[in-house]
Every structure is written in structure tokens, then in C-alpha cells.
Short mmCIF file of C-alpha atoms in Angstrom, two decimals:
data_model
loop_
_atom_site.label_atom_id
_atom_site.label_comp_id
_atom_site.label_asym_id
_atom_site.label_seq_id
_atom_site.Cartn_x
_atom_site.Cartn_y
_atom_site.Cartn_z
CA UNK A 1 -2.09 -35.10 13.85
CA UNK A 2 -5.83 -35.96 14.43
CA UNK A 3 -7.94 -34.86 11.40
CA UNK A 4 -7.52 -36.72 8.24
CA UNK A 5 -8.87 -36.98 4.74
CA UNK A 6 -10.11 -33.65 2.52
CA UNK A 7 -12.02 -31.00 3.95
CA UNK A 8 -16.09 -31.06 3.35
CA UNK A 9 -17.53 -28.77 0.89
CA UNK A 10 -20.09 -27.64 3.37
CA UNK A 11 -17.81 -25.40 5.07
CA UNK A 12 -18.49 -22.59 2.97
CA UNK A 13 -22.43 -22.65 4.30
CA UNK A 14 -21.47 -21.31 7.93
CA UNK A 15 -21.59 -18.26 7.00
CA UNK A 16 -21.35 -16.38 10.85
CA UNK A 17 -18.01 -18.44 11.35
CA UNK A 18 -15.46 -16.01 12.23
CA UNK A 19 -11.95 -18.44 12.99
CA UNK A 20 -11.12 -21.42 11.51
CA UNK A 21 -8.65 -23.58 12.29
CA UNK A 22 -7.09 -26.56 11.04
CA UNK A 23 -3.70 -26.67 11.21
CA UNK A 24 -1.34 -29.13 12.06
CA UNK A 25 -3.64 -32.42 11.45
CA UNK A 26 -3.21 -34.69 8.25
CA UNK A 27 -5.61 -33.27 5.85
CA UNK A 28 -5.24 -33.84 2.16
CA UNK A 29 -7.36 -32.69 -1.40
CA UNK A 30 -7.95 -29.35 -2.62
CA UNK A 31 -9.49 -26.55 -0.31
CA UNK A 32 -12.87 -26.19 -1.05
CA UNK A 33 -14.17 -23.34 -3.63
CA UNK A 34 -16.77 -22.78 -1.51
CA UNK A 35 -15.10 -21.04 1.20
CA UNK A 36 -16.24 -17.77 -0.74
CA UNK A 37 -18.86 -18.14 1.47
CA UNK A 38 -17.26 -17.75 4.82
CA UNK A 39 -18.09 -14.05 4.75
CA UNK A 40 -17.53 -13.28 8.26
CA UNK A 41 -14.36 -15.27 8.63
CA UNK A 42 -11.52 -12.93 9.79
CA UNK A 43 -8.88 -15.92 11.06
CA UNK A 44 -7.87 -18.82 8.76
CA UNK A 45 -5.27 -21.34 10.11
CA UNK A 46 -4.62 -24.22 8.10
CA UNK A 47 -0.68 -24.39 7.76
CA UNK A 48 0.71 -28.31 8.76
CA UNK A 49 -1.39 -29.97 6.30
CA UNK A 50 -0.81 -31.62 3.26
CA UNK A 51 -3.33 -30.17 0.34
CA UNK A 52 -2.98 -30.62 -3.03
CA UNK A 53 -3.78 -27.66 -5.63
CA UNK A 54 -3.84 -24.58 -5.92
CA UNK A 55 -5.41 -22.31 -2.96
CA UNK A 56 -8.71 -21.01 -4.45
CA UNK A 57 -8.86 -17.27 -5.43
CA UNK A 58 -12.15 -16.71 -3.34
CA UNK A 59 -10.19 -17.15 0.01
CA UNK A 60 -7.99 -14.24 -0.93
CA UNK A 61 -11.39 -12.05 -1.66
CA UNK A 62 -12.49 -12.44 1.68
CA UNK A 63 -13.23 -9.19 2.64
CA UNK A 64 -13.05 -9.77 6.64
CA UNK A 65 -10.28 -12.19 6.98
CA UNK A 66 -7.18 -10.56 8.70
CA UNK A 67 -5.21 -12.99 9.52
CA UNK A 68 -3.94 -16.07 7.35
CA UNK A 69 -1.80 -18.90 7.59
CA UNK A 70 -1.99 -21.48 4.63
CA UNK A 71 1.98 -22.59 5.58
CA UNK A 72 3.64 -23.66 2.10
CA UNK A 73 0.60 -22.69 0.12
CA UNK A 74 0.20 -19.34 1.91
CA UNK A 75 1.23 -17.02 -1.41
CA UNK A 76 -1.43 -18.83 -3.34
CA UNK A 77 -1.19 -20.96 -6.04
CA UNK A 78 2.70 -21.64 -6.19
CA UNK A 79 3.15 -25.05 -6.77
CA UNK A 80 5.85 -27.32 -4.89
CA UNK A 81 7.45 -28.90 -7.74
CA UNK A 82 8.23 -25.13 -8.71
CA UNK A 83 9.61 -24.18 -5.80
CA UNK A 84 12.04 -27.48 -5.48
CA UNK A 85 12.82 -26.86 -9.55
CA UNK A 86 15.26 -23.54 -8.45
CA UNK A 87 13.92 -22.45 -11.97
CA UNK A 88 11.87 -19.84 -10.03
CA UNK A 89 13.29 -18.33 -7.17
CA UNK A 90 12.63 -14.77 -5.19
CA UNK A 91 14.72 -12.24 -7.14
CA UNK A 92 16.23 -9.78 -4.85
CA UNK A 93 17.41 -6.19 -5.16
CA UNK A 94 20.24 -3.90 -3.56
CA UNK A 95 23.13 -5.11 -1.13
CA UNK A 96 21.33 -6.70 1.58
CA UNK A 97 23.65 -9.29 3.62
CA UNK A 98 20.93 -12.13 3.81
CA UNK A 99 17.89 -12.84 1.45
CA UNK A 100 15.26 -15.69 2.89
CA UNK A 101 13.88 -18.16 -0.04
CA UNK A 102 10.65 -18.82 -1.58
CA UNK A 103 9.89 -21.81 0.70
CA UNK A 104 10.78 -19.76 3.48
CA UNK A 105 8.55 -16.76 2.47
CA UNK A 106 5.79 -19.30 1.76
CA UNK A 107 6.14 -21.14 5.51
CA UNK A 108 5.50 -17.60 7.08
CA UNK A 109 2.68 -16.94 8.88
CA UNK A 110 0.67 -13.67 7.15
CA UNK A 111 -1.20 -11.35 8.38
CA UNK A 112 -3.96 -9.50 5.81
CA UNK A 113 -2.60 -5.50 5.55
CA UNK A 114 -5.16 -4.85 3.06
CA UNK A 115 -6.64 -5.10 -0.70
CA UNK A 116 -6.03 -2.77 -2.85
CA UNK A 117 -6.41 -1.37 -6.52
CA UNK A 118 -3.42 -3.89 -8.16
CA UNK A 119 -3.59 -6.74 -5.42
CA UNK A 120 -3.77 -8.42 -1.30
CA UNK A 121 -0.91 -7.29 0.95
CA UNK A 122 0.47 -9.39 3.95
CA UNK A 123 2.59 -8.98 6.59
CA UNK A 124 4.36 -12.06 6.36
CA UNK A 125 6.74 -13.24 9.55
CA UNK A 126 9.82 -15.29 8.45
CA UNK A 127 10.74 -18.25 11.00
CA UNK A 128 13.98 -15.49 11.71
CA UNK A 129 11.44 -13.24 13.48
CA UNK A 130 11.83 -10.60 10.23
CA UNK A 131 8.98 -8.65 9.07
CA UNK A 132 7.69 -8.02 5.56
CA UNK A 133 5.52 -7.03 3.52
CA UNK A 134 4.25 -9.02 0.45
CA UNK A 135 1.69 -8.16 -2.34
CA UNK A 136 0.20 -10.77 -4.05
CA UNK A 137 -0.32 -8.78 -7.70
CA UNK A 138 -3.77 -9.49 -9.60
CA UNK A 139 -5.09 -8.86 -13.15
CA UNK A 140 -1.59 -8.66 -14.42
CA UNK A 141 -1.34 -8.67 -18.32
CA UNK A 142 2.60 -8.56 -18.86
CA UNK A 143 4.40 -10.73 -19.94
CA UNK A 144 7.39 -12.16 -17.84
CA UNK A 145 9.70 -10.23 -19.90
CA UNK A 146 7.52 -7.07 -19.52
CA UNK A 147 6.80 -7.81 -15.79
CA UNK A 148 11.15 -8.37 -14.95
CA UNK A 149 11.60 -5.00 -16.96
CA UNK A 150 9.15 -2.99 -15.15
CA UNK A 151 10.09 -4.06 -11.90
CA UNK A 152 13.76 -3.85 -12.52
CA UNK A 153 13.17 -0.48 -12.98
CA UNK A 154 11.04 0.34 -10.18
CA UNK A 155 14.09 -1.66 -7.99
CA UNK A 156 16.10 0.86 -8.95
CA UNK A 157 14.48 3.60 -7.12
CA UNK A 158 15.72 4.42 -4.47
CA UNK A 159 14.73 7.58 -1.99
CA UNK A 160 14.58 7.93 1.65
CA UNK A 161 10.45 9.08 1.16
CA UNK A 162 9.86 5.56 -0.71
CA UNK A 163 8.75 2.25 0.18
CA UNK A 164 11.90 0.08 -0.87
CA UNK A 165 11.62 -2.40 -3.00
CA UNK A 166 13.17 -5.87 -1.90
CA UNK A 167 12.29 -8.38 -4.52
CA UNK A 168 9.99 -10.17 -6.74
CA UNK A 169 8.27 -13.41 -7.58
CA UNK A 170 7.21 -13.99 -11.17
CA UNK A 171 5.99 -17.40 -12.40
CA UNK A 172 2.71 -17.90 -14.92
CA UNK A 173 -0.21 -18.43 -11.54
CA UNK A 174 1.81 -15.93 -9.15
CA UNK A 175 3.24 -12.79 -9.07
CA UNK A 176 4.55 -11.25 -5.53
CA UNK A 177 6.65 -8.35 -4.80
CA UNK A 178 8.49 -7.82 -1.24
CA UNK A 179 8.18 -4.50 0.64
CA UNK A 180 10.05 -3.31 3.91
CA UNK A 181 7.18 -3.70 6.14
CA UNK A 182 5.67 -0.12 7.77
CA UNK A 183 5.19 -0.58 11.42
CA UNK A 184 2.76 2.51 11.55
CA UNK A 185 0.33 1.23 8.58
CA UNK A 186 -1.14 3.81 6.03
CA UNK A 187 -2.17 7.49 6.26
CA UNK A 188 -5.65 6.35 5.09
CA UNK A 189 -5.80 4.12 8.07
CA UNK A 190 -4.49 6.90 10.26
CA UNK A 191 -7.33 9.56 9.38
CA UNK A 192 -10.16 6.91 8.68
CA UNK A 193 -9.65 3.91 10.52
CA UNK A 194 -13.14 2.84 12.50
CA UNK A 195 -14.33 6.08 11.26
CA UNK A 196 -11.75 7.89 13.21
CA UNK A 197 -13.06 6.90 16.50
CA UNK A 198 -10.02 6.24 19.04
CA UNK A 199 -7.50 7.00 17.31
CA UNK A 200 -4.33 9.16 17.95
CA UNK A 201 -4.84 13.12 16.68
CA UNK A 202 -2.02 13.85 14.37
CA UNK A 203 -0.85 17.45 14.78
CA UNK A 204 -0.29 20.06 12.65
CA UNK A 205 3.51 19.13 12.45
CA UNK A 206 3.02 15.58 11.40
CA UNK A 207 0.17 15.97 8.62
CA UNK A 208 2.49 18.66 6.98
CA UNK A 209 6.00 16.77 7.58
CA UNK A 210 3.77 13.84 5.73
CA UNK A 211 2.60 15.93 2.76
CA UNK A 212 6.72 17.33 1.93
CA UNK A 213 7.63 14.23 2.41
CA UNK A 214 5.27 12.34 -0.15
CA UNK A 215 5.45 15.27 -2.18
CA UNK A 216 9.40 14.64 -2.16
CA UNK A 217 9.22 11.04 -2.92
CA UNK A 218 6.68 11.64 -6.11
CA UNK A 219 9.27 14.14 -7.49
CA UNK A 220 11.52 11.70 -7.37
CA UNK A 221 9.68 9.40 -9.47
CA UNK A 222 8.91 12.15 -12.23
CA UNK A 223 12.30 13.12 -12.05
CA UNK A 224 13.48 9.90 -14.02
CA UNK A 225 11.74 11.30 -17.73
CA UNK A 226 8.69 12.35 -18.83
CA UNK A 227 7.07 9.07 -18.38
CA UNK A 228 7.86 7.92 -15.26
CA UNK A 229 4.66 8.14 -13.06
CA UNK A 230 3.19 6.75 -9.90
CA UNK A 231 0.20 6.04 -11.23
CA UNK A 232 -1.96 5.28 -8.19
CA UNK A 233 -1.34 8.38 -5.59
CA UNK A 234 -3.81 7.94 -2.66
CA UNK A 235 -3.51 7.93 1.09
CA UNK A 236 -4.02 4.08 1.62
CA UNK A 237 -0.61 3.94 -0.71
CA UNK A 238 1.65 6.79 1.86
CA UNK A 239 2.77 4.53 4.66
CA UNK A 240 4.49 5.28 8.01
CA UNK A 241 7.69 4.74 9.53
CA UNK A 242 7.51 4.54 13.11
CA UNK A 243 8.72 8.68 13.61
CA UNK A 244 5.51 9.07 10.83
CA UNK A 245 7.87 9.69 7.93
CA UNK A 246 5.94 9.40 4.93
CA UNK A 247 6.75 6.94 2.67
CA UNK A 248 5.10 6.21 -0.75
CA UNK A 249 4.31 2.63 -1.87
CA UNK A 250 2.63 0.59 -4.68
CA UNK A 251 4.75 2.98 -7.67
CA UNK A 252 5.52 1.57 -10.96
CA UNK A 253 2.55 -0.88 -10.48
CA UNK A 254 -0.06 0.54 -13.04
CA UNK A 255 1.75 -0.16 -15.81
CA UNK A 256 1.13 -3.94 -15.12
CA UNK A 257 -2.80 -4.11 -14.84
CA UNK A 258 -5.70 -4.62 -16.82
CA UNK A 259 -7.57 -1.22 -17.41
CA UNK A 260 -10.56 -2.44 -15.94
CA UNK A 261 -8.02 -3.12 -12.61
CA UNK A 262 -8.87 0.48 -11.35
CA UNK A 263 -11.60 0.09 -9.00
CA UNK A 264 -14.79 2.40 -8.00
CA UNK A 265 -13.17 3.30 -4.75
CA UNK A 266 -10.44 4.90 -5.99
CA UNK A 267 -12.32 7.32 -8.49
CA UNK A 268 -12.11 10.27 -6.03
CA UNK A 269 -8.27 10.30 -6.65
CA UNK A 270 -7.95 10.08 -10.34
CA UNK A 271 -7.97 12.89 -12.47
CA UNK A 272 -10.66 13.68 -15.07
CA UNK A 273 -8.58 13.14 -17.69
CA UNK A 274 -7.45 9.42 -16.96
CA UNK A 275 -9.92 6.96 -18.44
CA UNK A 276 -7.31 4.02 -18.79
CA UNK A 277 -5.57 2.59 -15.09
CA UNK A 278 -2.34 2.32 -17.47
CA UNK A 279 -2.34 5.54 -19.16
CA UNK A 280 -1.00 7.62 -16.17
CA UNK A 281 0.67 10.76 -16.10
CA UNK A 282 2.71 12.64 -14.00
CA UNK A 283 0.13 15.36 -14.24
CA UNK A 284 -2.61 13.05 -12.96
CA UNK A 285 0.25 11.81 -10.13
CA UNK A 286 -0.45 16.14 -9.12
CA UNK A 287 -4.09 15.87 -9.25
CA UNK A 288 -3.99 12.81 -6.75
CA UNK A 289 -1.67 14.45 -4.57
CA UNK A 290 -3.61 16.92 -4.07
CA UNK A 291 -6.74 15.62 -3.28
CA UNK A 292 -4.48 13.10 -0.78
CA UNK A 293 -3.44 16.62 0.53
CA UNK A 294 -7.00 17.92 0.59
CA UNK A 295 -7.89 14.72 2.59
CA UNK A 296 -5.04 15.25 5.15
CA UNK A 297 -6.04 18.61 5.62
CA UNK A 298 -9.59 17.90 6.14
CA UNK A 299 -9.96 14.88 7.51
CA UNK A 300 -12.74 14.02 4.91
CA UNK A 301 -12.23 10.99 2.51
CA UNK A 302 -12.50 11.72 -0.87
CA UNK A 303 -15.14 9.83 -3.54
CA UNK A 304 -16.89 10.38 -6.60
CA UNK A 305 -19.50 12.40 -6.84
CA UNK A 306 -21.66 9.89 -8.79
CA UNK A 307 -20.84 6.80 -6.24
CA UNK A 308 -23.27 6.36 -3.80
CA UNK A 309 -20.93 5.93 -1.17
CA UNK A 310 -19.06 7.34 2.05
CA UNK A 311 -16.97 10.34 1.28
CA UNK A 312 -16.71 13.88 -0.78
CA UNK A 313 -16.04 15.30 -3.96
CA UNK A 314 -13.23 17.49 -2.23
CA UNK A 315 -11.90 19.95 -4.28
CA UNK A 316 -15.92 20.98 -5.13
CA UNK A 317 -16.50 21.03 -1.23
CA UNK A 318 -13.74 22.64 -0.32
CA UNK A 319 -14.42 25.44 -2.94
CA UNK A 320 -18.01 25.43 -1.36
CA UNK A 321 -17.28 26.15 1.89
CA UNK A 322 -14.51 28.80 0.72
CA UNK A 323 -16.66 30.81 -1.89
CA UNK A 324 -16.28 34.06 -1.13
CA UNK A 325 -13.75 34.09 1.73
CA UNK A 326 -11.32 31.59 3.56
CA UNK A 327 -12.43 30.55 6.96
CA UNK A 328 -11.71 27.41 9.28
CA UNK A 329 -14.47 24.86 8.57
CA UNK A 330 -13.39 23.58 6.18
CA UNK A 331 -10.13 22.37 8.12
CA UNK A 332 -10.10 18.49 10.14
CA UNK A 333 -11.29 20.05 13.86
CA UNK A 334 -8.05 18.33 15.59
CA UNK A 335 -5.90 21.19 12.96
CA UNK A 336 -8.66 24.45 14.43
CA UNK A 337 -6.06 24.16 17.63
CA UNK A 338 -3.31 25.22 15.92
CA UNK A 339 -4.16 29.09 15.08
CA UNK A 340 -0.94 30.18 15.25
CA UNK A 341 -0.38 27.98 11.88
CA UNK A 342 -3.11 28.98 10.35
CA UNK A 343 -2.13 31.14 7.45
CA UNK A 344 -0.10 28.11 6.59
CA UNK A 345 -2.82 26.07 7.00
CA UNK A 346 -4.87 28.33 3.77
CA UNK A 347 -1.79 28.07 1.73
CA UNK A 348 -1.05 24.56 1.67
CA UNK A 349 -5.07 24.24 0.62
CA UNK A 350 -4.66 26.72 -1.68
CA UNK A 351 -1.62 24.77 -3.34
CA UNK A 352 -4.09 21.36 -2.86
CA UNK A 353 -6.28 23.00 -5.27
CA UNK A 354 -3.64 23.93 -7.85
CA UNK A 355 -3.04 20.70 -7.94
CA UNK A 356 -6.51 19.69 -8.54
CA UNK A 357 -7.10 22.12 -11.66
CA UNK A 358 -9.65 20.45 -14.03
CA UNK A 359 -7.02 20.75 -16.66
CA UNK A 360 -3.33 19.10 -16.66
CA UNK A 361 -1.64 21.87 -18.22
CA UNK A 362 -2.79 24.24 -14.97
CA UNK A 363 -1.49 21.85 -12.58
CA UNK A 364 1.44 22.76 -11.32
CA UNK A 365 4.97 19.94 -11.48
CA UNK A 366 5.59 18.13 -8.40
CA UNK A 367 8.88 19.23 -7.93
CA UNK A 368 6.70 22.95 -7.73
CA UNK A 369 4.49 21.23 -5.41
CA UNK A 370 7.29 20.08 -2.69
CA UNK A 371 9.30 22.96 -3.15
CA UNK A 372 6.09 25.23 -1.85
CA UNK A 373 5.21 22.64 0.27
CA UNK A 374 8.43 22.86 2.07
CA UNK A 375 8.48 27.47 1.84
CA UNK A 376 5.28 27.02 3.85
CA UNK A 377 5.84 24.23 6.16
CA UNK A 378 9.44 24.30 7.04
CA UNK A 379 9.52 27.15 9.62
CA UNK A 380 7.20 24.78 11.57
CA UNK A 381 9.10 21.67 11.26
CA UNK A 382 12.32 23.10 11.91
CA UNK A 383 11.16 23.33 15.47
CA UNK A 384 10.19 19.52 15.61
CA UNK A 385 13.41 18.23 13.66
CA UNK A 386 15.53 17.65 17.09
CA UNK A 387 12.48 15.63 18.40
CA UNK A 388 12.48 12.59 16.43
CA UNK A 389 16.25 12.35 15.12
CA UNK A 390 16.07 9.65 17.56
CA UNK A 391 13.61 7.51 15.69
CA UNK A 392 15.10 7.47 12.32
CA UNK A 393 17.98 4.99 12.71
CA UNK A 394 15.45 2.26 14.21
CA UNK A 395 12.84 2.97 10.50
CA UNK A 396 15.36 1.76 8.05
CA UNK A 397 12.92 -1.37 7.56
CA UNK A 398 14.91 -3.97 5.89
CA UNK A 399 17.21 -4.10 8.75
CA UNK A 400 20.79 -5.23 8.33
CA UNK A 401 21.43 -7.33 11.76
CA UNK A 402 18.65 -10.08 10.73
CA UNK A 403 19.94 -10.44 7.20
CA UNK A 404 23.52 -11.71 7.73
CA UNK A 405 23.87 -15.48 7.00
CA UNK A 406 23.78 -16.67 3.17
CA UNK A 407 23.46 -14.08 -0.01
CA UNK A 408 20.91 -16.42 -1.72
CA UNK A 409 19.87 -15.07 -5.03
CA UNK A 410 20.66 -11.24 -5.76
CA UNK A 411 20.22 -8.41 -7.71
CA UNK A 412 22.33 -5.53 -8.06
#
């Protein structure tokens, strides 16, 4: 321990600083406000110290920062006393054989996944060695009766093309949810990531073994009533086991938000009808999928028209390209290889554009959508199934031999 005393409010003026590390010295007081203006900082380290207060929201708005470690204060604003209390505690779900605690979630070291529509996502490491992932929820309006209800419900899903669900946080300055963590990130980060450059081609097989199985995980969700929605389809929220089986996260979270939690970025997605982040539908779910399918298919990230930013309106340039008669360019150039796929190829982007109808009642259900999806695909992965049956024993996630010591707090 060599540092002492409270960290200087200057820090927030070196504004090229890119790591910063602290940690394991004897400093005390709040961390500074002003670290909103550490805009290039992409490592913060300050775990083994002994702050006071809550961590300041700014440092979780850092756009750059990837990697964090704030030891018992790295969830945020969760206070001590609260933790030692047991009258909040980490609120588990299913039959797992070991759950970790609070003060144990909040020791682990994190590692920034990415920010998105309803919140920050970590990958936090326990002391065990365990991997998971934790979203740190913003802008929620529920109350904590609301909140337990919602997410009780959403624990209760359970589907081999979902993200499960492991447990929850609530308290009045923090609400978390835990994730099995997805070794093979997002299929946004797949097709975009650095703008594509070095990244690994994903064949014909994989994009369509992704699009039945998200398509098979959203039917799910409908299939529990008429209300039951996702809510925020896009390809940032289908993640990948390590065999690239899709898996849908971030469902049952809209119902939470503000509805001024939607942002900009995630316009291209949302169907013209949808004017409220909360009022979701499981026809607007359709339109979502398919312009995540559109995306997938062409390798183009969708936007809205009026935002002056990367991307496409894609179902208007797809239509563009395909006026009069259906031709190739308009598919991602790794996909042109495959031409003995290719009249599967036209039909799943014909179905991508039934889904994007301008009005809900032309859409067609989901459980439509991944029962074509699978008529048009399956001949193809049939042929890949024997390849990675090996895989899916070692993508079950939450997995059973680390969590074997005490049951902790449960839910059924």
C-alpha cells in the first residue's frame, strides 16, 4: 500500500490517458465526477482501495473503457452496509448446485461487453475462475414489486435458443441481472466488428443455422400469450455459443424502461408503428427479425433513413437493388460463393421482407417465420448437423462442475 488520501479532481483533465491504475494502495473519498472526462480511457483498475460513495455514473458512460475493476464497488453504487444487511441479496433462478453472493459478484474483476439500449454489460470473473455476464439496468421506472414480477417471469423461460437467465439484483440505486456468459460475443460484432476487417467469414451454413435458431427462440417467447414480446430484436442482442448457436438475449427487458430509453441507434430495427420503447408487440418482434435477417444476409447494418449515420434503410435498399428482378448484389460477397444455395438464399430474403411489411397485420407470426425458415434451410444444415454435435455439451454456459459447494439463496 503506497498511495494514500482521495484521488485529485484533476484527473478527469488528461484527456489522451488510456489506463489507469490504482489499485491496491490506501486511497479513500469519493471517485471524482470528473472522470467523465477521461474520454480515451479504455482500462480502469482501482479495486484494493477503500472509497467511500457511490461510483459516479459518468465512469460507466465511458464510451472507450473495456476493461474495469472497481473491486467491491465494481456494480456501481451498491452500498456496503447493504450488502452486510442480507436484506438484499442476488436472487437466483433454476436448480443450479452453487450460487456465488453479492460480495462475491462485486469483488470480480469485469470486463466492458458493451452498452446497450436498457443498460452496460460485463463479463465479470468470480475468484472460482466462473464466467458471467452481468447487466447493470438503467432508466428503470418499476417499482420493486413490478421489477421482481417481470423478471420472475422472464426466469421462467427457458429454451435451448435463449440466453438463460441466472438471477437478479434489485435494490433502490442498482439493478443487475446475471446472464450465462457467450464465449463467441454477438452476431452484430461478428458481421461489423472493426468494420469487418479481419474477421472470420461465416458461411452460408452458419448465418442460416443462426437465423432458425433466433427465429425459434422468439417463437418461444410469443408462444406464452398475446403479450409476451421481446421487445428489442437486433443483432447486438443474438449471441453465440461457441458451435455459433444462436442464442437471444436482453428479452422481457422493455417493459422496465423509460420510453425515452430507446436510443437513435436502434431506430433501424423498430417498426413504424412503435413510438413507445414499452409498447412492443410481437408483430414489431417480426419486423426486427427481419431486418436482423436482412442484415445477416447482407452484411449491411441497418439505420434510419433520417440519421446521419453509418448504415442502410434495408428493406428500401434491398427492394432497390431487386426492382424488377432478383440478382446477387444485393447478397454479403462472402454468401456469392455459395451458388449452389442460392435459390435459398432469394427465399429466405424474400421471407426477410414479409417480415418487414409496413403494416403489422401483413407480417407474418414468428412461429410462420421459423417454420419457413427451417423448409428452406434445413436440407443444408442437415449436412452440417454431425459436425458440431461435438461442441454442444461444452455451450451449456452456466456449467454444473464450478457450481457445487453451498445453495446460497434460490429460486425455483
Amino acid at each position: 500500500m503506497g498511495l494514500t488520501g482521495s484521488l485529485p479532481s484533476g484527473l478527469g483533465n488528461l484527456t489522451q490517458l488510456q489506463t489507469l491504475s490504482l489499485r491496491f494502495n490506501a486511497l479513500t473519498g469519493p471517485i471524482p465526477a470528473d472522470f467523465a472526462g477521461l474520454k480515451a480511457l479504455r482500462n480502469l483498475y482501482l479495486q484494493g482501495n477503500f472509497f467511500s460513495g457511490q461510483v459516479p455514473d459518468s465512469v460507466f458512460a465511458l464510451q472507450n473503457l473495456v476493461r474495469l475493476n472497481l473491486g467491491s464497488a465494481v456494480a456501481g453504487s451498491v452500498e456496503k452496509s447493504e450488502v452486510r444487511s442480507g436484506d438484499k441479496s442476488l436472487v437466483f433462478f433454476g436448480n443450479v448446485n452453487r450460487v456465488f453472493s453479492l460480495d462475491e459478484l462485486l469483488r470480480a474483476s469485469a470486463e466492458v461487453l458493451g452498452k446497450g439500449t436498457f443498460g452496460t454489460t460485463y463479463k465479470a470473473t468470480l475468484e472460482m475462475g466462473v464466467s458471467v455476464a452481468v447487466k447493470r439496468l438503467k432508466d428503470v421506472t418499476a417499482t420493486e414489486r413490478e421489477f421482481r414480477e417481470r423478471i420472475e417471469q422472464v426466469g421462467k423461460m427457458v429454451h435451448q435458443n435463449l440466453v438463460p437467465l441466472r438471477g437478479y439484483y434489485f435494490s433502490r440505486d442498482e439493478k443487475l441481472v446475471v446472464y450465462d456468459y457467450m464465449p463467441m460475443g454477438s452476431l452484430s460484432a461478428l458481421l461489423h466488428a472493426n468494420g469487418g476487417v479481419g474477421r472470420t467469414p461465416l458461411n452460408w451454413e452458419t448465418r442460416s443455422a443462426i437465423a432458425l435458431g433466433a427465429a425459434r427462440g422468439i417463437a418461444y417467447l410469443h408462444s406464452h400469450g398475446p403479450t409476451s414480446s421481446h421487445g428489442n430484436i437486433k443483432s447486438s442482442n443474438i449471441l453465440l455459443t461457441k458451435s455459433f448457436e444462436a442464442r437471444v438475449s436482453d428479452f422481457g427487458l422493455a417493459y422496465l424502461a423509460l420510453p425515452t430509453s430507446t436510443p437513435n441507434r436502434v431506430f433501424g430495427y423498430r417498426a413504424p408503428e412503435v413510438t413507445d420503447a414499452r409498447k412492443v408487440s410481437q408483430k414489431a418482434d417480426v419486423y426486427s427479425f427481419g431486418i436482423m435477417l436482412l442484415e445477416l444476409l447482407t452484411g449491411k447494418a441497418p439505420t434510419h433513413s433520417s440519421l446521419n449515420e453509418e448504415g442502410v434503410d434495408l428493406p428500401r435498399w434491398v427492394q432497390s437493388v431487386v426492382q424488377d428482378e432478383w440478382n446477387t448484389e444485393v447478397f454479403d460477397m462472402e454468401l456469392l460463393r455459395y451458388q449452389s444455395v442460392e435459390e435459398e438464399m432469394v427465399k429466405l430474403l424474400q421471407l426477410a421482407l414479409e417480415c418487414c411489411a409496413q403494416y403489422p397485420d401483413k407480417r407474418p407470426s414468428m412461429e410462420e417465420v421459423a417454420s419457413k425458415i427451417g423448409e428452406i434451410c434445413l436440407p443444408s444444415l442437415e449436412k452440417e448437423e454431425g459436425k458440431n454435435q461435438g461442441f454442444k455439451d461444452a455451450d451449456n454456459g452456466f456449467s454444473q462442475q464450478y457450481y457445487s459447494v453451498d445453495s446460497g439463496v434460490s429460486h425455483a
